[in-house]
Coordinates of C-alpha atoms and ligand atoms in Angstrom, one line a residue:
M1 CA 70.9 92.2 -13.4
E2 CA 67.9 93.5 -15.5
N3 CA 65.8 96.5 -14.8
E4 CA 62.2 96.2 -15.8
N5 CA 61.5 99.9 -15.7
I6 CA 64.0 101.0 -18.3
P7 CA 62.4 103.6 -20.6
C8 CA 62.5 103.6 -24.4
W9 CA 63.6 106.7 -26.4
T10 CA 63.1 107.8 -29.9
I11 CA 66.0 109.4 -31.7
D12 CA 66.1 111.1 -35.0
L13 CA 69.1 109.3 -36.5
P14 CA 70.8 112.0 -38.6
V15 CA 71.9 111.0 -42.0
R16 CA 74.0 114.1 -41.5
R17 CA 76.5 113.9 -38.6
R18 CA 75.0 114.4 -35.2
K19 CA 75.4 118.1 -34.3
S20 CA 77.8 118.6 -31.4
R21 CA 79.5 121.6 -29.9
E22 CA 83.1 122.3 -30.5
V23 CA 85.4 121.6 -27.6
M24 CA 89.0 122.9 -27.7
V25 CA 91.7 120.5 -26.6
G26 CA 94.7 122.9 -26.7
K27 CA 94.7 124.0 -30.3
L28 CA 92.8 121.0 -31.5
A29 CA 89.0 121.4 -32.0
I30 CA 86.9 118.3 -31.4
G31 CA 83.2 118.2 -32.5
G32 CA 81.3 120.8 -34.5
D33 CA 82.1 120.8 -38.2
N34 CA 85.7 119.5 -37.6
P35 CA 86.9 116.2 -39.1
V36 CA 86.6 113.1 -36.9
R37 CA 89.8 113.3 -34.8
I38 CA 92.1 110.4 -34.4
Q39 CA 93.8 109.5 -31.1
S40 CA 95.9 106.8 -29.4
M41 CA 97.6 106.1 -26.2
T42 CA 101.2 105.4 -25.2
N43 CA 102.1 102.1 -23.6
T44 CA 105.5 103.2 -22.2
D45 CA 106.2 103.8 -18.5
T46 CA 105.1 107.5 -17.9
M47 CA 108.2 108.0 -15.7
D48 CA 110.4 107.1 -18.7
T49 CA 110.3 110.6 -20.3
K50 CA 112.5 109.7 -23.3
A51 CA 110.6 106.5 -24.3
T52 CA 107.2 108.2 -23.9
V53 CA 108.3 111.3 -25.9
E54 CA 109.8 109.0 -28.7
Q55 CA 106.5 107.1 -28.9
C56 CA 104.4 110.3 -29.0
L57 CA 106.6 111.5 -31.9
R58 CA 106.1 108.3 -33.8
L59 CA 102.4 108.5 -33.2
V60 CA 102.2 112.1 -34.5
D61 CA 104.3 111.2 -37.5
V62 CA 101.7 108.7 -38.7
G63 CA 98.7 111.0 -38.1
C64 CA 97.7 110.8 -34.5
E65 CA 96.1 114.1 -33.4
L66 CA 95.8 113.6 -29.7
V67 CA 97.9 111.4 -27.4
R68 CA 96.8 109.9 -24.1
I69 CA 99.3 109.0 -21.4
T70 CA 98.5 107.1 -18.2
A71 CA 98.9 109.0 -15.0
S72 CA 98.6 106.3 -12.4
N73 CA 99.8 108.4 -9.5
V74 CA 100.8 112.0 -8.6
Q75 CA 104.4 111.4 -9.5
A76 CA 103.5 110.2 -13.0
A77 CA 101.1 113.1 -13.4
E78 CA 103.9 115.5 -12.5
N79 CA 106.2 113.9 -15.1
L80 CA 103.7 114.9 -17.8
Y81 CA 105.3 118.4 -17.4
N82 CA 108.7 117.0 -18.5
I83 CA 107.1 115.0 -21.3
K84 CA 105.3 118.1 -22.6
N85 CA 108.4 120.3 -22.4
E86 CA 110.5 117.8 -24.2
L87 CA 107.9 117.4 -27.0
S88 CA 107.8 121.1 -27.3
R89 CA 111.6 121.4 -27.5
R90 CA 111.4 118.9 -30.3
G91 CA 108.8 121.0 -32.1
C92 CA 105.8 118.9 -31.3
D93 CA 102.7 120.6 -29.8
V94 CA 100.3 117.6 -30.0
P95 CA 97.7 117.9 -27.3
L96 CA 98.1 115.4 -24.4
V97 CA 95.5 113.6 -22.4
A98 CA 96.1 112.3 -18.9
D99 CA 94.4 108.9 -18.3
I100 CA 93.2 108.6 -14.7
H101 CA 91.8 105.7 -12.7
F102 CA 91.3 105.7 -8.9
N103 CA 93.3 108.9 -8.2
P104 CA 91.6 112.3 -8.1
K105 CA 94.8 114.0 -6.8
A106 CA 96.7 112.8 -9.9
A107 CA 93.9 114.2 -12.1
E108 CA 94.1 117.6 -10.4
V109 CA 97.9 117.7 -10.9
A110 CA 97.7 116.6 -14.5
A111 CA 94.8 119.0 -15.4
A112 CA 97.2 121.9 -14.7
I113 CA 99.7 120.5 -17.2
V114 CA 98.0 118.8 -20.1
E115 CA 95.2 119.8 -22.4
K116 CA 92.7 117.2 -21.4
V117 CA 92.1 114.6 -18.6
R118 CA 90.2 111.4 -19.0
I119 CA 88.4 110.2 -15.9
N120 CA 86.4 107.0 -15.3
P121 CA 83.2 107.7 -13.3
G122 CA 83.3 104.0 -12.3
N123 CA 86.4 104.4 -10.2
Y124 CA 87.0 108.2 -9.8
T125 CA 85.5 108.2 -6.3
D126 CA 83.4 105.1 -5.9
R127 CA 85.1 102.1 -4.3
N128 CA 83.5 98.7 -4.7
T129 CA 82.7 97.1 -1.3
G130 CA 80.0 94.6 -2.3
K131 CA 77.1 97.1 -1.5
Y132 CA 74.6 97.3 -4.3
D133 CA 71.4 98.4 -2.5
Y134 CA 71.1 102.0 -1.6
T135 CA 68.2 103.9 -0.1
E136 CA 67.2 107.1 -1.9
Q137 CA 69.0 109.1 0.9
E138 CA 72.1 106.9 0.8
Y139 CA 72.3 107.2 -3.0
A140 CA 71.9 111.0 -2.9
D141 CA 74.6 111.2 -0.2
E142 CA 77.0 109.2 -2.3
L143 CA 76.3 111.4 -5.3
Q144 CA 77.0 114.5 -3.3
R145 CA 80.2 112.9 -2.1
T146 CA 81.2 112.3 -5.7
A147 CA 80.4 115.9 -6.6
D148 CA 82.4 117.2 -3.7
R149 CA 85.4 115.1 -4.9
L150 CA 85.0 116.2 -8.5
Y151 CA 84.6 120.0 -7.9
P152 CA 88.4 120.6 -7.3
L153 CA 89.2 119.0 -10.6
I154 CA 86.6 121.1 -12.4
Q155 CA 88.1 124.2 -10.8
V156 CA 91.6 123.3 -12.1
C157 CA 90.1 122.5 -15.6
K158 CA 88.3 125.8 -15.7
K159 CA 91.4 127.8 -14.6
H160 CA 93.7 126.1 -17.2
S161 CA 91.1 125.7 -20.0
T162 CA 91.6 122.0 -19.8
A163 CA 89.0 119.7 -21.4
M164 CA 87.7 116.5 -19.8
R165 CA 86.6 113.2 -21.1
I166 CA 84.0 111.4 -19.1
G167 CA 85.0 107.9 -20.2
I168 CA 82.6 105.1 -19.2
N169 CA 83.9 101.5 -19.4
H170 CA 81.3 98.8 -19.2
G171 CA 83.8 96.6 -17.2
S172 CA 84.3 99.2 -14.5
L173 CA 80.8 100.4 -13.6
S174 CA 80.5 101.1 -9.9
E175 CA 78.4 98.8 -7.7
R176 CA 76.3 101.8 -6.7
V177 CA 75.3 102.5 -10.4
M178 CA 74.8 98.8 -11.2
G179 CA 72.7 98.3 -8.1
R180 CA 70.3 101.0 -9.4
Y181 CA 70.4 100.5 -13.2
G182 CA 71.6 97.0 -13.7
D183 CA 74.7 95.8 -15.6
T184 CA 73.4 97.4 -18.8
P185 CA 74.1 100.0 -21.4
Y186 CA 71.5 102.1 -19.6
A187 CA 73.6 102.1 -16.5
M188 CA 76.6 103.3 -18.5
V189 CA 74.6 106.2 -19.8
M190 CA 73.3 107.1 -16.4
A191 CA 76.8 107.0 -14.9
A192 CA 77.8 109.5 -17.5
M193 CA 74.8 111.7 -16.9
E194 CA 75.6 112.0 -13.2
F195 CA 79.0 113.3 -14.0
I196 CA 77.7 115.6 -16.8
N197 CA 75.2 117.1 -14.3
I198 CA 77.9 117.8 -11.7
C199 CA 80.1 119.5 -14.3
R200 CA 77.1 121.6 -15.4
Q201 CA 76.4 122.7 -11.8
M202 CA 79.8 124.5 -12.1
D203 CA 79.0 125.8 -15.6
Y204 CA 81.8 123.6 -17.0
N205 CA 81.1 122.4 -20.5
D206 CA 84.4 121.4 -22.1
L207 CA 83.3 117.8 -22.1
V208 CA 83.7 114.8 -24.4
L209 CA 81.8 111.6 -23.6
S210 CA 82.6 107.9 -24.4
M211 CA 80.9 104.6 -23.8
K212 CA 83.4 101.8 -24.2
S213 CA 83.1 98.0 -24.0
S214 CA 84.9 95.0 -25.5
N215 CA 81.5 93.9 -26.6
V216 CA 80.6 95.7 -29.9
K217 CA 76.9 95.5 -29.2
V218 CA 77.1 97.0 -25.7
M219 CA 79.4 99.8 -27.0
H220 CA 77.1 100.5 -30.0
Y221 CA 73.8 100.6 -28.0
A222 CA 75.3 102.5 -25.0
T223 CA 76.6 105.2 -27.4
R224 CA 73.4 105.5 -29.3
M225 CA 71.5 105.7 -26.0
L226 CA 73.9 108.4 -24.8
A227 CA 73.3 110.4 -28.0
A228 CA 69.5 110.0 -27.5
M229 CA 69.6 111.0 -23.8
M230 CA 71.8 114.0 -24.6
Q231 CA 69.4 115.1 -27.4
Q232 CA 66.5 114.8 -25.0
E233 CA 68.3 116.9 -22.3
G234 CA 69.5 119.5 -24.9
F235 CA 73.2 118.6 -24.4
D236 CA 75.5 118.6 -27.4
Y237 CA 78.9 117.3 -26.1
P238 CA 81.1 115.6 -28.6
I239 CA 81.3 111.8 -28.5
H240 CA 84.5 109.7 -28.6
L241 CA 84.2 106.1 -30.0
G242 CA 86.2 103.0 -29.4
V243 CA 85.9 99.3 -28.8
T244 CA 88.1 98.6 -25.8
E245 CA 90.2 95.4 -25.5
A246 CA 89.7 94.6 -29.2
G247 CA 92.8 92.5 -29.4
N248 CA 95.3 92.4 -32.2
A249 CA 95.7 91.5 -35.9
R250 CA 92.7 91.0 -38.2
E251 CA 90.2 90.3 -35.4
G252 CA 91.2 93.5 -33.5
R253 CA 90.9 95.6 -36.7
I254 CA 87.5 94.1 -37.8
K255 CA 86.1 94.5 -34.2
S256 CA 87.0 98.2 -34.2
M257 CA 85.7 98.7 -37.8
T258 CA 82.3 97.2 -36.8
G259 CA 82.0 99.1 -33.5
I260 CA 83.3 102.5 -34.6
G261 CA 82.0 102.2 -38.2
S262 CA 78.5 101.2 -37.1
L263 CA 78.1 104.5 -35.2
L264 CA 79.9 106.7 -37.8
A265 CA 77.5 105.2 -40.3
L266 CA 74.6 106.7 -38.3
G267 CA 76.3 110.1 -38.0
I268 CA 77.5 109.6 -34.4
G269 CA 81.1 110.2 -33.4
D270 CA 83.5 113.1 -33.3
T271 CA 86.8 111.4 -32.3
I272 CA 87.9 107.8 -32.4
R273 CA 90.5 105.4 -31.1
V274 CA 91.3 102.0 -32.5
S275 CA 92.8 100.0 -29.6
L276 CA 95.1 97.2 -30.6
T277 CA 97.4 95.0 -28.5
E278 CA 100.3 96.0 -30.8
A279 CA 102.6 99.0 -31.1
P280 CA 100.2 102.1 -30.8
E281 CA 101.5 103.4 -34.1
N282 CA 99.8 100.5 -35.8
E283 CA 96.4 101.8 -34.6
I284 CA 96.6 105.0 -36.6
P285 CA 96.4 103.7 -40.2
V286 CA 93.3 101.6 -39.2
A287 CA 91.7 104.7 -37.6
R288 CA 92.4 106.6 -40.8
Q289 CA 90.8 103.9 -42.9
I290 CA 87.7 104.1 -40.8
R291 CA 87.5 107.9 -40.9
E292 CA 88.0 107.8 -44.6
A293 CA 85.2 105.3 -45.1
Y294 CA 82.8 107.7 -43.4
S295 CA 84.1 111.0 -44.7
H296 CA 80.9 111.4 -46.7
I297 CA 78.8 111.7 -43.5
G298 CA 77.8 115.3 -43.0
I299 CA 78.1 116.1 -46.7
S300 CA 75.4 114.1 -48.5
G301 CA 72.2 113.6 -46.5
R302 CA 68.8 112.5 -47.7
G303 CA 66.5 113.0 -44.7
D304 CA 65.9 111.6 -41.3
V305 CA 65.0 108.2 -40.2
T306 CA 63.2 107.8 -36.9
L307 CA 64.0 104.6 -35.1
K308 CA 62.9 103.3 -31.7
L309 CA 65.9 102.9 -29.5
K310 CA 65.5 100.4 -26.8
P311 CA 68.3 99.6 -24.3
E312 CA 68.1 95.8 -24.8
F313 CA 69.4 94.0 -27.8
R314 CA 66.7 93.2 -30.4
I315 CA 67.6 90.2 -32.4
R316 CA 64.9 88.8 -34.6
R317 CA 65.1 85.1 -34.9
T318 CA 61.9 84.3 -36.8
P319 CA 62.8 81.8 -39.6
V320 CA 62.3 83.3 -43.0
D321 CA 62.4 82.1 -46.5
I322 CA 65.6 83.6 -47.9
A323 CA 64.0 83.8 -51.4
S324 CA 61.4 86.1 -50.0
C325 CA 63.9 88.5 -48.5
R326 CA 64.2 91.9 -50.0
Q327 CA 67.7 92.4 -51.4
F328 CA 69.9 95.5 -50.8
S329 CA 73.3 96.2 -52.1
L330 CA 75.9 98.0 -49.9
S331 CA 77.5 99.4 -53.0
E332 CA 74.2 101.1 -53.9
H333 CA 72.5 101.8 -50.5
S334 CA 73.7 103.4 -47.3
P335 CA 72.5 101.9 -44.0
E336 CA 70.1 104.8 -43.6
E337 CA 68.5 104.2 -47.0
I338 CA 68.1 100.5 -46.2
L339 CA 66.6 101.3 -42.8
Y340 CA 64.4 104.0 -44.3
A341 CA 63.1 101.5 -46.9
L342 CA 62.4 98.9 -44.2
K343 CA 60.8 101.3 -41.8
N344 CA 57.3 101.0 -43.1
E345 CA 57.7 97.6 -44.6
P346 CA 59.2 95.3 -42.0
V347 CA 60.3 92.5 -44.3
A348 CA 63.6 90.5 -43.9
A349 CA 66.5 92.0 -45.7
R350 CA 69.2 90.2 -47.6
I351 CA 72.3 92.4 -47.6
V352 CA 74.8 91.8 -50.4
Q353 CA 78.0 93.7 -51.4
G354 CA 76.9 94.5 -54.9
K355 CA 79.1 95.2 -57.9
N356 CA 78.6 98.8 -58.7
K357 CA 81.6 100.3 -56.9
E358 CA 84.6 99.3 -54.8
I359 CA 83.8 99.6 -51.1
S360 CA 86.5 99.5 -48.5
T361 CA 86.7 96.8 -45.8
A362 CA 86.1 99.5 -43.2
R363 CA 82.9 100.6 -44.9
L364 CA 81.6 97.1 -45.4
A365 CA 82.3 96.2 -41.8
G366 CA 80.7 99.5 -40.4
D367 CA 77.6 99.4 -42.7
S368 CA 77.0 95.7 -42.1
A369 CA 77.3 96.2 -38.3
A370 CA 74.9 99.2 -38.3
L371 CA 72.3 97.0 -40.0
I372 CA 73.0 94.0 -37.8
M373 CA 72.5 96.3 -34.7
E374 CA 69.0 97.2 -36.0
S375 CA 68.2 93.5 -36.6
A376 CA 67.7 94.5 -40.2
V377 CA 69.9 91.7 -41.7
E378 CA 68.6 88.3 -42.3
T379 CA 71.5 87.2 -44.4
L380 CA 74.8 89.0 -45.0
E381 CA 76.6 88.0 -48.2
L382 CA 79.8 89.8 -49.0
N383 CA 82.1 88.8 -51.8
D384 CA 84.7 87.8 -49.2
S385 CA 83.2 85.0 -47.1
E386 CA 86.0 85.3 -44.5
L387 CA 85.2 88.9 -44.0
T388 CA 81.5 88.0 -43.6
A389 CA 82.4 85.5 -40.9
D390 CA 84.7 88.0 -39.2
I391 CA 82.0 90.7 -39.1
L392 CA 79.4 88.2 -37.7
Q393 CA 81.9 87.0 -35.1
A394 CA 82.9 90.6 -34.2
T395 CA 79.3 91.6 -33.6
G396 CA 78.5 88.5 -31.7
E397 CA 75.9 87.3 -34.3
R398 CA 77.7 84.0 -34.9
I399 CA 80.6 82.3 -33.1
Y400 CA 83.1 80.4 -35.3
K401 CA 86.2 80.4 -33.1
A402 CA 87.5 81.5 -29.7
E403 CA 87.2 85.2 -28.8
F404 CA 90.1 87.1 -27.4
I405 CA 89.6 90.2 -25.2
A406 CA 93.0 91.9 -24.9
C407 CA 93.8 95.4 -23.7
P408 CA 96.2 97.6 -25.7
S409 CA 98.4 97.9 -22.6
C410 CA 99.7 101.1 -21.1
G411 CA 102.2 102.4 -18.6
R412 CA 100.8 100.0 -16.0
T413 CA 101.7 96.9 -18.0
K414 CA 104.8 95.1 -16.6
Y415 CA 105.1 92.0 -18.9
D416 CA 105.2 91.3 -22.6
I417 CA 101.5 91.3 -23.3
Q418 CA 101.9 91.4 -27.1
S419 CA 103.9 88.1 -27.2
A420 CA 101.6 86.6 -24.6
L421 CA 98.5 87.3 -26.7
E422 CA 100.2 85.8 -29.8
Q423 CA 101.0 82.6 -27.9
V424 CA 97.6 82.3 -26.3
K425 CA 95.9 82.8 -29.7
K426 CA 98.3 80.2 -31.3
R427 CA 97.3 77.6 -28.7
C428 CA 93.6 78.4 -28.2
S429 CA 92.1 80.0 -31.3
H430 CA 90.3 76.7 -32.3
L431 CA 88.4 76.6 -29.0
K432 CA 85.1 77.7 -30.5
G433 CA 82.9 79.5 -28.0
L434 CA 85.6 80.2 -25.4
K435 CA 86.4 83.8 -24.4
I436 CA 89.9 84.4 -23.1
A437 CA 91.1 87.7 -21.8
V438 CA 94.7 88.8 -21.9
M439 CA 95.1 92.0 -19.9
G440 CA 97.9 94.3 -18.9
C441 CA 97.3 95.0 -15.2
I442 CA 95.4 93.9 -12.2
V443 CA 94.2 97.5 -11.5
N444 CA 91.7 97.4 -14.4
G445 CA 92.2 93.9 -15.9
P446 CA 89.9 91.8 -13.7
G447 CA 87.0 94.2 -14.2
E448 CA 87.5 94.9 -17.9
M449 CA 87.8 91.2 -18.8
A450 CA 84.0 91.3 -18.8
D451 CA 82.4 87.9 -19.2
A452 CA 85.6 86.0 -20.3
H453 CA 85.8 82.4 -19.3
Y454 CA 89.5 82.7 -18.5
G455 CA 91.8 85.6 -17.7
Y456 CA 95.5 86.0 -18.2
I457 CA 96.4 89.2 -16.3
G458 CA 99.7 90.9 -15.6
S459 CA 100.3 91.2 -11.8
R460 CA 103.8 92.6 -11.5
E461 CA 107.2 92.6 -13.3
G462 CA 107.2 89.5 -15.5
K463 CA 104.4 87.8 -13.5
V464 CA 100.8 86.9 -14.4
H465 CA 97.6 86.0 -12.5
L466 CA 95.4 83.3 -14.0
Y467 CA 91.6 83.5 -13.6
R468 CA 88.7 81.2 -14.2
A469 CA 85.9 83.7 -14.9
K470 CA 86.2 86.2 -12.1
Q471 CA 87.9 83.8 -9.7
L472 CA 91.7 84.1 -9.2
V473 CA 93.1 80.6 -9.5
C474 CA 97.0 81.0 -9.9
S475 CA 98.9 84.0 -8.5
N476 CA 102.1 85.5 -9.8
V477 CA 103.0 82.7 -12.4
D478 CA 106.2 83.4 -14.2
E479 CA 105.2 84.7 -17.7
K480 CA 107.4 82.0 -19.3
E481 CA 105.2 79.2 -17.9
A482 CA 101.8 81.1 -17.8
V483 CA 100.5 80.0 -21.2
D484 CA 101.2 76.3 -20.4
R485 CA 99.4 76.7 -17.1
L486 CA 96.4 78.4 -18.8
V487 CA 96.1 75.5 -21.3
E488 CA 96.4 73.0 -18.4
M489 CA 93.6 74.7 -16.6
I490 CA 91.3 74.7 -19.7
K491 CA 92.1 70.9 -20.1
Q492 CA 91.3 70.2 -16.5
D493 CA 88.0 72.0 -16.9
G494 CA 87.2 69.6 -19.8
K495 CA 86.9 72.5 -22.3
W496 CA 89.8 71.6 -24.5
Q497 CA 89.1 70.4 -28.1
E498 CA 91.7 68.9 -30.3
E499 CA 92.3 70.9 -33.6
Ligands
LIG501 S1 93.8 97.0 -18.4 FE1 95.5 97.4 -19.9 S2 95.1 99.4 -20.8 FE2 93.7 99.2 -19.0 S3 94.9 100.2 -17.3 FE3 95.5 98.0 -17.3 S4 97.3 97.8 -18.6 FE4 96.4 99.8 -19.0

């Protein structure tokens, strides 16, 4: 769905970091002049106090500053109390975040226990019923109903000084919001603005915002548009960054480096999470590499660049003579400097790695992606051609192989998703152009698998549902047979290619 009347904003992209207010999450300050904070999420059963505490401790040991735990129902929310107490008994005071979907009551219970709650406006109160068209009055009534449902949580948060993340996921926008604003980054921003305004009506400002998607471009543009819209409204809430369902191994890491790095490179972002379909502890070293790559932001600025920010993607596809491209080296120029140079002289740019200094993989990925998002790159030539290809694939600029969308799993996952993803990748990586989603649960999996051609989604203990696009094709397949059944389905559809 497209919306013709989407406005266009201008944002002053800060070479220095975007100015945000400081929000306290327990003793941890997010935003302001504080370092970019690193967070992760457990994937244990929240009712298993021992396993969850052990995983929290392992995360803290490697540098995680904030741990999110799913609270899928009131009982799980209540068990956060035991988890918190046990952590404290073991000398760990890491702030905890309760992750809430579909259950306001669980949010209200958790908000009295932990330092922060993450809610998803797409499913906090809205239920999808197939209704997209709302009259002005119906829309206003629904918004009031949402506010009425959110007020009790805000009251608990205010009473206990609990922070809140309004976490938008592209894959779980409500039909109400999509009917009005389209299935667009703009709709993601407007969904967040509705919730911000409800919080502000109650003078509650301990907010952090996020715009996540498995699509790096959607995540990048939605976050920039959020920053622009907040600037316009005079709001300065911190922003959390992450590419959701990034997968595992090298692909998952490069995807996160492009999505998160492309925004940090422009001075946007106060806290980050790298989501990998691996042990959560593996996420932290990658997040630290990304933070390190952009530790200079906020220290050495050279002026502002004003760029038009439109909600649609702007990909220039005019053929150019490479020899006439202006060459920029990432080892000598920051993305801001390159964009500044190109601002008044819209020529095609040839981006090379350069030889003057060592640049980390995270910095190469983030800087390249920031320029790709501005359509400022005609050719990207890094010293490592495999890395160049991976960056282009991660940002959706070129497709060389199959793409895998895989969630990091959480307490809702009841099958071995890590091994399933490995097997699916082993069998299907060569299927160029196919998108396959491997997701942990049917609560969020079908929505979050985005535009994948096939879905492999955990349904219950050891069982998997198989989807063709959004259509459920095989229910509750034993996980031992599910990869073979998926391959059969792809073959039947005539989409199999021999390696
Ligand atoms: S899709 Fe994955 S991460 Fe999201 S709620 Fe389900 S199992 Fe958890």
